Each structure stands twice: as structure tokens, then as C-alpha cells.
Short mmCIF file of C-alpha atoms in Angstrom, two decimals:
data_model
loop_
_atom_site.label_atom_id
_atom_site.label_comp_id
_atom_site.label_asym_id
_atom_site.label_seq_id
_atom_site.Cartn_x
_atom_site.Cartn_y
_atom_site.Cartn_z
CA UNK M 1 19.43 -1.43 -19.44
CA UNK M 2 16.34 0.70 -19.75
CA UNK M 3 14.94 2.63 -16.34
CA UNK M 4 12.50 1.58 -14.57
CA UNK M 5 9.87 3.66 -13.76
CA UNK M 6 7.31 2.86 -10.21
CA UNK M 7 4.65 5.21 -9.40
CA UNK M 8 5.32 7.22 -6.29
CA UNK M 9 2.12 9.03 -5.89
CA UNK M 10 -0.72 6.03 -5.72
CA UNK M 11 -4.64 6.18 -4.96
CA UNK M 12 -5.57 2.33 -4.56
CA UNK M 13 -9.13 1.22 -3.57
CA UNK M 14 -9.18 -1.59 -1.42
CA UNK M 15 -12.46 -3.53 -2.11
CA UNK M 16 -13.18 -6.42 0.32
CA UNK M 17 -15.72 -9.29 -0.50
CA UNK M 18 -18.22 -9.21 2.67
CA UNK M 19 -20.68 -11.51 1.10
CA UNK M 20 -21.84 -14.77 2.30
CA UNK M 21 -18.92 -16.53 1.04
CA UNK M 22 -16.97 -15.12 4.05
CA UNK M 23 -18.93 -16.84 6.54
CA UNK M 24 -18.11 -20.40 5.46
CA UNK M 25 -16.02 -22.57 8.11
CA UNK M 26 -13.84 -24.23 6.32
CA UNK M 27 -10.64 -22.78 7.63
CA UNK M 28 -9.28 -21.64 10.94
CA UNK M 29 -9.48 -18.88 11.88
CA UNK M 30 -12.35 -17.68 10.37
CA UNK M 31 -12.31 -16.33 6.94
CA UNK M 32 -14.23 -13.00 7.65
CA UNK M 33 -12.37 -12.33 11.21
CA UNK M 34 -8.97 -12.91 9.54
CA UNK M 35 -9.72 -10.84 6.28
CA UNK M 36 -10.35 -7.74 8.13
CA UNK M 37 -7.49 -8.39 10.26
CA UNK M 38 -4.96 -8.56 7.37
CA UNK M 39 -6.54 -5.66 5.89
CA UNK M 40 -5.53 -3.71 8.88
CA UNK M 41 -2.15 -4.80 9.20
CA UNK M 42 -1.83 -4.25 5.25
CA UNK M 43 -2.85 -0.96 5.66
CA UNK M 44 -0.17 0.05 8.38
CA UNK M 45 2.33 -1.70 6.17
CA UNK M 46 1.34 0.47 2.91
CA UNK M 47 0.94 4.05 4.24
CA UNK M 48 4.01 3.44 5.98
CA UNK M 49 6.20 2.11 3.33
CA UNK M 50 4.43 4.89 0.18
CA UNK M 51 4.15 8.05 2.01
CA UNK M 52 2.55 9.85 -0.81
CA UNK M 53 0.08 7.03 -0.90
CA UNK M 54 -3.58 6.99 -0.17
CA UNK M 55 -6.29 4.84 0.35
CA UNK M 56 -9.78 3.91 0.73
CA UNK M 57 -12.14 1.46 1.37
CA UNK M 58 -15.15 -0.33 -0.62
CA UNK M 59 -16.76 -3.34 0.46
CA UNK M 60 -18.58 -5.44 -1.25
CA UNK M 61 -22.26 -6.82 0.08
CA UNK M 62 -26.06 -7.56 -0.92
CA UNK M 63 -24.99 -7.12 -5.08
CA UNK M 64 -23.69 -3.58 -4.60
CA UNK M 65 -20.53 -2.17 -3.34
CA UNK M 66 -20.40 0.47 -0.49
CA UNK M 67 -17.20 3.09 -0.21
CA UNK M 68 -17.03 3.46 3.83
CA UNK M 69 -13.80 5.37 3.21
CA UNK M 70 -12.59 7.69 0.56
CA UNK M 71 -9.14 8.48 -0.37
CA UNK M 72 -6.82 9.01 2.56
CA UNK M 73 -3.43 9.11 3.87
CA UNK M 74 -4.62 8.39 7.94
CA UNK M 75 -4.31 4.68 9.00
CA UNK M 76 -6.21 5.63 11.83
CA UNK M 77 -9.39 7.17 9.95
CA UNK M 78 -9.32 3.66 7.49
CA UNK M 79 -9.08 1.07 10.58
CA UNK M 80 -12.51 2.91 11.71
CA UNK M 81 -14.43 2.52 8.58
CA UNK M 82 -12.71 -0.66 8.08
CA UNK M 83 -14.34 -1.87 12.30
CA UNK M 84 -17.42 -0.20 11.28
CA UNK M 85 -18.19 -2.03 8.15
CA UNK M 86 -17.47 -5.38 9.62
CA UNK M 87 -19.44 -4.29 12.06
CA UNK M 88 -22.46 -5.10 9.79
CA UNK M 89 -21.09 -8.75 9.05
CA UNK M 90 -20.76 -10.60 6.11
CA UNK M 91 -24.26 -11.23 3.72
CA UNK M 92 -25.54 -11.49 0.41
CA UNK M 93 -24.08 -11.85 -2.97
CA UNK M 94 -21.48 -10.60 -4.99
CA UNK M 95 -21.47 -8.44 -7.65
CA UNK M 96 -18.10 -7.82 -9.88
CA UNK M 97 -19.27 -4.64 -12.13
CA UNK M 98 -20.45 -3.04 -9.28
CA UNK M 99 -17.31 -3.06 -7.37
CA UNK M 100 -15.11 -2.37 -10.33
CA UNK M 101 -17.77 0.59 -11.66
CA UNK M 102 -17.57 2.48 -8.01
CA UNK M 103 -13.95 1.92 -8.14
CA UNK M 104 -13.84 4.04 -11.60
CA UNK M 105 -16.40 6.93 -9.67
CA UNK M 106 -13.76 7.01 -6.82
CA UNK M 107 -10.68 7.03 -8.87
CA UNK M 108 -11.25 9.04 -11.91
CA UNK M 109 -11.08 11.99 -10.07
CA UNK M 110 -7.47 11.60 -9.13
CA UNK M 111 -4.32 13.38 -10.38
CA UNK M 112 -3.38 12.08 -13.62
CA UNK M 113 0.14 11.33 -12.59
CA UNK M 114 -1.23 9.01 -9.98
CA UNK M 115 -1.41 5.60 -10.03
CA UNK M 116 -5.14 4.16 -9.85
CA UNK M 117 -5.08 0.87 -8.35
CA UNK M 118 -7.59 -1.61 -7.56
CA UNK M 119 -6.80 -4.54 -4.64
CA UNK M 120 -10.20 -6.78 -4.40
CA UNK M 121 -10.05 -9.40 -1.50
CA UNK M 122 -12.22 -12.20 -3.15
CA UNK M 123 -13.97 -15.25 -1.22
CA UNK M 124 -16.64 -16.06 -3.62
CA UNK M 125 -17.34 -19.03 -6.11
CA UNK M 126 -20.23 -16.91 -8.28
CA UNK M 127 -21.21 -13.84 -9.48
CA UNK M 128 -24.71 -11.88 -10.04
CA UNK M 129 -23.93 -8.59 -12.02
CA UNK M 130 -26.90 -6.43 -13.13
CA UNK M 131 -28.25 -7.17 -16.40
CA UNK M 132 -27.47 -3.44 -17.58
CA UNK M 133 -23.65 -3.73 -16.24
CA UNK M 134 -21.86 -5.63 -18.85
CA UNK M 135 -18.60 -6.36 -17.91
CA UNK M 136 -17.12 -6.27 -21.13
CA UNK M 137 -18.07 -2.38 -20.92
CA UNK M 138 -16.96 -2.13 -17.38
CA UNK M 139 -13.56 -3.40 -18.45
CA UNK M 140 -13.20 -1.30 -21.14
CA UNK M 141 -13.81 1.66 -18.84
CA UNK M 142 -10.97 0.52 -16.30
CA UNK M 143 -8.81 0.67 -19.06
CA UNK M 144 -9.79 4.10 -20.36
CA UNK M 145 -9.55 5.39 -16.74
CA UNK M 146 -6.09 3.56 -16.77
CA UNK M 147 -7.22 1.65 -13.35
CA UNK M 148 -5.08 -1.30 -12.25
CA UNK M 149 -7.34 -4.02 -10.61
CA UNK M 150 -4.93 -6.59 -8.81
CA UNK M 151 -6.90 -9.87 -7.49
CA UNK M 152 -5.87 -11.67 -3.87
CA UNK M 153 -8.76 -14.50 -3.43
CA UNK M 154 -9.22 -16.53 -0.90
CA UNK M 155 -11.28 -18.93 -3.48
CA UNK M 156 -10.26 -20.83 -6.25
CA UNK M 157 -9.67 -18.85 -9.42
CA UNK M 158 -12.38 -17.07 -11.26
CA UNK M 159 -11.92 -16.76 -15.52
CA UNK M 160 -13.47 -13.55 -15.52
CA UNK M 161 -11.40 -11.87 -13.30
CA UNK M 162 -8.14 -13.40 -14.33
CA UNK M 163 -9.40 -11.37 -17.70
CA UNK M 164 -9.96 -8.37 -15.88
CA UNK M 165 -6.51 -8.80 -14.39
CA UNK M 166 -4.64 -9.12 -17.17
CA UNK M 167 -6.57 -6.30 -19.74
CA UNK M 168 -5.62 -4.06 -16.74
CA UNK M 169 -1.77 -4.89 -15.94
CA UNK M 170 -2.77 -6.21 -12.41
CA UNK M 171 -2.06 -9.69 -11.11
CA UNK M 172 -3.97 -12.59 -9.89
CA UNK M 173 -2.85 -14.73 -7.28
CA UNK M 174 -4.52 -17.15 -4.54
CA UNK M 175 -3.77 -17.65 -1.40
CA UNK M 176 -2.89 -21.25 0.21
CA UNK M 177 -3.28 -20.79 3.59
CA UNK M 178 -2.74 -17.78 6.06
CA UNK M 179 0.68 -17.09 5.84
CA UNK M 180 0.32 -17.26 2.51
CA UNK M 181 -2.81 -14.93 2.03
CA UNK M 182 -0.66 -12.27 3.79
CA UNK M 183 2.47 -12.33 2.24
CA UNK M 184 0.29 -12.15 -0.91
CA UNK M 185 -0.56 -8.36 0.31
CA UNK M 186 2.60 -7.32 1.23
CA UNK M 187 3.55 -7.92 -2.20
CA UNK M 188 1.86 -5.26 -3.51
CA UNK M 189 3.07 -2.21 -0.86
CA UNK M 190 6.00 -1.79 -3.16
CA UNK M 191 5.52 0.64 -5.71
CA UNK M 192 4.62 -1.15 -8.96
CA UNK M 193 6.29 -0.24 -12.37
CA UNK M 194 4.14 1.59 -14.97
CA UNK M 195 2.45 -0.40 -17.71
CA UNK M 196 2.20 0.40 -20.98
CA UNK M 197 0.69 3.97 -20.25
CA UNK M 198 4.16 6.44 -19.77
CA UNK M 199 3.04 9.48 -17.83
CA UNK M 200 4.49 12.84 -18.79
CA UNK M 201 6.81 13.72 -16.75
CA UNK M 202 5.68 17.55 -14.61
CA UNK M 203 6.23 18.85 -11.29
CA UNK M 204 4.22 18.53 -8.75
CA UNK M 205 2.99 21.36 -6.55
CA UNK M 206 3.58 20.39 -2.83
CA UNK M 207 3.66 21.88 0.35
CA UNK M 208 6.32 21.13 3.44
CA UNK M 209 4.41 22.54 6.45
CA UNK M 210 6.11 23.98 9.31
CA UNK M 211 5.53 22.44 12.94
CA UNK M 212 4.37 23.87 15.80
CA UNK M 213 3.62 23.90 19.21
CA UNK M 214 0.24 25.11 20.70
CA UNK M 215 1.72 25.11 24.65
CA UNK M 216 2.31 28.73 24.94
CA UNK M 217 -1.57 29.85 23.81
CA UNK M 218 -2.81 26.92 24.21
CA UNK M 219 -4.58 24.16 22.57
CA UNK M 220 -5.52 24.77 19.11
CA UNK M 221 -8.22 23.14 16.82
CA UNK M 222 -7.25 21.52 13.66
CA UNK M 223 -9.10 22.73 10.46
CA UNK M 224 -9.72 18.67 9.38
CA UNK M 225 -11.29 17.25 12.31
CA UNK M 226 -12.17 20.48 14.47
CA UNK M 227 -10.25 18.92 17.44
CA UNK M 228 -8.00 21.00 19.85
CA UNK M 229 -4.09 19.39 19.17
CA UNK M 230 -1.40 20.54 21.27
CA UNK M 231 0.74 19.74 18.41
CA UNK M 232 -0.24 20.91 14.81
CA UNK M 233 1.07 21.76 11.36
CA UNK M 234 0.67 24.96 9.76
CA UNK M 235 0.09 24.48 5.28
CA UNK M 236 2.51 27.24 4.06
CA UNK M 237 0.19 28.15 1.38
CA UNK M 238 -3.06 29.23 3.30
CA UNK M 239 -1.73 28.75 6.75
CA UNK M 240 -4.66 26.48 7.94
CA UNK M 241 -4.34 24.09 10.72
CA UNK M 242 -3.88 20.39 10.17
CA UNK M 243 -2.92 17.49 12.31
CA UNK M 244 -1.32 15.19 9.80
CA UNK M 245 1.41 14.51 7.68
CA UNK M 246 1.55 13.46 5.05
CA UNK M 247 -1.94 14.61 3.24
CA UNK M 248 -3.89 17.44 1.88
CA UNK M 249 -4.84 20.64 3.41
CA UNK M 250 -8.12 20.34 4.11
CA UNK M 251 -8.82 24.23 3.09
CA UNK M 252 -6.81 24.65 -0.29
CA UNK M 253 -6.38 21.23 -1.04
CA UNK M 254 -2.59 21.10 -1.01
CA UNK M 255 -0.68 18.08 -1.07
CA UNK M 256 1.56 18.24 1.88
CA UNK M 257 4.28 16.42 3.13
CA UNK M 258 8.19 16.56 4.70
CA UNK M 259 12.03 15.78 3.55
CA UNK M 260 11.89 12.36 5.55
CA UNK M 261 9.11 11.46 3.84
CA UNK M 262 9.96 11.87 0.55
CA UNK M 263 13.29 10.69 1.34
CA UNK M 264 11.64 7.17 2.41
CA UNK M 265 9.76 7.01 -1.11
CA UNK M 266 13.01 6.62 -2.77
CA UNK M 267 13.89 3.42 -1.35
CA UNK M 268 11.55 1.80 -3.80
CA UNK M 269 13.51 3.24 -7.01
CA UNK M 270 16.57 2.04 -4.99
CA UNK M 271 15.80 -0.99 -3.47
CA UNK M 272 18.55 -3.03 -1.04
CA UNK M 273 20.50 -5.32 -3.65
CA UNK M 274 20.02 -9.31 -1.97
CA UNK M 275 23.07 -10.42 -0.13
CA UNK M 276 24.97 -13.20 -1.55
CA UNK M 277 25.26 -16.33 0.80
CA UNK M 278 28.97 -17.72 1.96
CA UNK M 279 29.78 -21.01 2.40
CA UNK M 280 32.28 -20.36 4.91
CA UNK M 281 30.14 -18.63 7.39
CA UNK M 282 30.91 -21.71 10.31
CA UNK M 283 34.57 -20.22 10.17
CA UNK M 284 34.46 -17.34 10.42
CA UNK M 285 31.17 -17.51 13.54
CA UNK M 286 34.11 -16.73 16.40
CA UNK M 287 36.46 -14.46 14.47
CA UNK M 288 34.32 -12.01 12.82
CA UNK M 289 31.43 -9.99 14.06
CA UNK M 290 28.10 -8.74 12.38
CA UNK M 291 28.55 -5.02 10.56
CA UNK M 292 25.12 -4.39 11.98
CA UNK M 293 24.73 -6.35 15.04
CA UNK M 294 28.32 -6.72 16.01
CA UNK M 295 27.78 -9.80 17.76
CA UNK M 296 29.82 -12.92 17.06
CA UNK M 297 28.30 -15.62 15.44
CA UNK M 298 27.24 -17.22 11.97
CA UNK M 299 27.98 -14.62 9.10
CA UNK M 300 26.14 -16.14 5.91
CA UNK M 301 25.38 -13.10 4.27
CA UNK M 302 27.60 -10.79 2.46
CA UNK M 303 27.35 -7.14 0.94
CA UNK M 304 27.89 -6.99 -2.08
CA UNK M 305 29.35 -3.88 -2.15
CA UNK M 306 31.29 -3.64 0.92
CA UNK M 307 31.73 -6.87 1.75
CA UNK M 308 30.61 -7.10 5.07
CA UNK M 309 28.94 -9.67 6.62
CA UNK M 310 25.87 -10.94 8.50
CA UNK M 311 23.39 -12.59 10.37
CA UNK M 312 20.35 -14.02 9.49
CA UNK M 313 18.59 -11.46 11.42
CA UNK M 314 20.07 -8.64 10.39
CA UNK M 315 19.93 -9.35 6.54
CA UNK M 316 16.09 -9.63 7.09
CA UNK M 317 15.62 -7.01 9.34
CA UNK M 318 17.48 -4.43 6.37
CA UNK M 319 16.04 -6.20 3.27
CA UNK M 320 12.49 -5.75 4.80
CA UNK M 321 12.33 -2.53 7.09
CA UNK M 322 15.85 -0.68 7.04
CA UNK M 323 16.67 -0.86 3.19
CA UNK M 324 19.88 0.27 3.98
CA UNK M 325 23.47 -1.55 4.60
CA UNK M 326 25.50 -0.28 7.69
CA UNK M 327 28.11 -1.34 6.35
CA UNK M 328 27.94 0.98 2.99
CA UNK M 329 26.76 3.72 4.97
CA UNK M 330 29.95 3.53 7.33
CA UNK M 331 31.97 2.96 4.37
CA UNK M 332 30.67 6.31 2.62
CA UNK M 333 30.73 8.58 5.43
CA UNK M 334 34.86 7.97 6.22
CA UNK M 335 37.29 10.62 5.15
CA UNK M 336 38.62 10.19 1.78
CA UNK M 337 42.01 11.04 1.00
CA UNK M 338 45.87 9.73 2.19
#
């Protein structure tokens, strides 16, 4: 079988629709309320699960789009802009080409072994572009600047941005209810596979900074925010401050990170293989325990590789957070040998 490749190292632009649309009352809860709230929990999910990930944040409002938050690895830092523009509610119209042209501005300046990725959150049932922003154009740019734009509406589907989906190698897909809408986002904090563009591969210049603690002289001030940390990290390349990782020094620019970290992005190029179900899980609830629990009860999953077996919760719990089997783990670290 040929390899797959997925893009580690990804810049993706989330760009929310805050127009009028948002403010219509046709579902509980609120449209607007529970947009930004998903946003924030998709956030968390996606700089947790893509270390070497960053985002930022563009909204969408009065026929223009706004970024409120550039590229960045800090949840923290993108749940502030993300408060402070829905601060400002939800008015005017929407506008497509301006979204997707601020989205080029913001992204073209990335690494070229990046991933550029565009998520829009749309609500609306219309569009008024500019007469001098064609979209045709605007389309054709995303695809010189090799930009992915991925849809997740909250509206029924829109030609011209199924178009833009598919000239792009993103997806479209709308949302049916809540529970829905949000399991629509989690789908795309996996790393995607590359299109038809194959980068070259090259190495990548990073930096694994060196801990320390400020107790003995005292609080220290971090060269990103200018706040006194009693905790920082030191870039071993220009020995600046910072408060964070992963991210970039903010003096030479340096991408930094650590060996969990990376260690974490590989779970995507070696994803959990899906347990196969047993039929004869009701025999063996009293006899056998769960390899990662150990508690005795029904057993319908089974490793495929080591054979153990488990509960329902515990074959959800690894397939979705752990992304590793106990039971192949245990397996591997026992002596070899007679």
C-alpha cells in the first residue's frame, strides 16, 4: 500500500460567521451563544491533540472580515480574542471573498511545509461580495497559496462554497443538530493527509528549551508578555525568556517545543487500530477482567493484536484520548527470551 502522508506542522484560520444570520431563534440554544462555545472547546481539543499546530481567529461581520487573533499556539490568548469579539455581537452581512482574501494575507506568510487551512463556521443563506472581489479570482488564489478551506455550516448548503471546497481539497459538511455540529469539528483536529501538492521533504530547525525555576532570584519576566513567571523556559538559541511551550521565541523567532510533544504528534501517523467486537462477551463478564480497567464485567472489545479484551469505556476512552492499548504496551515491555 502506498504511505500516507498528514501534515504535522498546521496554521489553520478559524473564520466564524458573526453576521445577522446568527441571531435567528430557530434553535435552542442559541445559534451565536453555542457557536462561540464550540469554538472554544474546539480549540482546546486541537492545540492539544497537534502540538506543532497554530491558530487564529477571523470573524466575519458588516461585509468584511476582522483577524482578532493571529497565528498562535496559546489556547488561552485565542479564548480572549475569541470573548472579545463576541463581545461585539452578531450584525450585518456576509461577505465570502473577504473572508477567504484575509485568510490568504494571514496564511501566505507561513512556512512552506505547513499546512494552510481554512475552517469557516457558516450560518448564512446569502452573500454580498464586493463588486471588485471576484470569487473566481479569489479561488484561484487559495489554490496558488495552496490554502485548504473546509466548510462546517450551520445553514443549508451553499453552491458556491461547496465549489470552493472542493477546488481546494477541503470538505463540506452541515450540521443537524448540536451534537452533530460538534462532532463535525472534532473531525477535523486530526491531521489531514496532503492533497495533490507533495511537499519536499527538509528538516526543520527547532529548538527544545530547557526549564527553569525563578525561586532562588526570584520572579522573572517573560520576553512575550513582559510578565514576572516563577516558572519559565529558556530558547537555547538566544536564551530569551518565554512562558510557553510549544511556540516561537518571541526574540529570534524559533520554533520551540519538547520530546513529549513531538512524541504525541505521532499518534496521528499511527493511529489506534478499531477493536473488533465479540459475540461472546456475556460469558466471559465474570471470568475475565478488563486489560485496562481490570474490573469484571462485559468484555466486547478485543485487541487485535494482543487479544485482550474490554469494556465499553475503556475502548472509548483509548480510541479517543489514550491512543494506546495497555494491553500491547504490557505485552512489549516483558522480557523476551526462555
Amino acid at each position: 500500500t502506498n504511505a500516507v502522508r498528514r501534515a504535522m506542522v498546521r496554521c489553520t484560520l478559524v473564520l466564524i460567521d458573526m453576521t445577522e444570520a446568527m441571531l435567528q431563534s430557530n434553535s435552542a440554544p442559541p445559534r451565536f451563544e453555542f457557536c462561540v462555545d464550540a469554538v472554544c472547546r474546539f480549540a482546546k481539543t486541537f492545540l492539544a491533540e497537534n502540538p506543532l499546530a497554530e491558530l487564529a481567529l477571523g470573524v466575519l461581520r458588516d461585509g468584511n472580515c476582522k483577524v482578532f487573533s493571529h497565528l498562535t499556539s496559546n489556547c488561552s490568548e485565542f479564548e480572549a480574542q475569541l470573548m472579545k469579539a463576541a463581545a461585539d455581537g452578531a450584525r450585518g452581512r456576509m461577505s465570502i471573498a473577504s473572508g477567504l482574501m484575509r485568510s490568504i494575507r494571514v496564511l501566505e506568510a507561513t512556512p512552506e511545509y505547513a499546512a494552510r487551512e481554512v475552517l469557516l463556521l457558516f450560518a448564512s443563506l446569502s452573500n454580498w461580495d464586493h463588486v471588485e472581489m471576484q470569487i473566481d479570482s479569489v479561488v484561484s488564489l487559495l489554490e496558488e497559496k495552496r490554502v485548504r478551506v473546509s466548510v462546517v455550516a450551520l445553514s443549508p448548503e451553499m453552491h458556491i462554497l461547496r465549489r470552493i471546497c472542493s477546488q481546494t481539497s477541503g470538505s463540506y459538511t452541515v450540521g443537524l443538530d448540536c451534537k452533530h455540529f460538534e462532532k463535525l469539528l472534532d473531525d477535523h483536529v486530526p491531521a489531514p493527509r496532503y492533497g495533490t501538492w507533495q511537499p519536499t521533504p527538509r528538516l526543520v530547525k527547532m529548538g527544545f528549551p530547557k526549564q527553569v525555576d525563578e525561586v532562588a532570584e526570584g520572579p522573572a519576566m517573560c520576553s512575550c508578555h513582559l510578565q514576572t513567571r516563577l516558572r519559565l523556559f529558556i530558547c537555547p538559541q538566544c536564551h530569551a525568556r518565554i512562558c510557553q511551550v510549544p511556540g516561537k521565541c518571541f526574540a529570534c523567532q524559533l520554533p520551540l517545543a519538547s520530546a513529549p510533544l513531538m512524541a504525541r504528534c505521532l499518534r496521528h501517523l499511527n493511529p489506534l487500530p478499531p477493536f473488533a467486537l465479540m459475540p461472546d462477551s456475556a460469558d466471559k463478564s465474570t471470568s475475565v477482567s478488563c486489560c485496562g480497567c481490570h474490573l469484571p464485567g462485559l468484555l466486547p472489545w478485543q485487541c487485535p493484536t494482543c487479544f485482550g479484551r474490554f469494556c465499553e469505556s475503556c475502548n472509548s476512552f483509548m480510541h479517543s484520548s489514550l491512543q494506546q492499548c495497555p494491553g500491547c504496551i504490557e505485552r512489549a515491555l516483558q522480557p523476551t527470551g526462555a
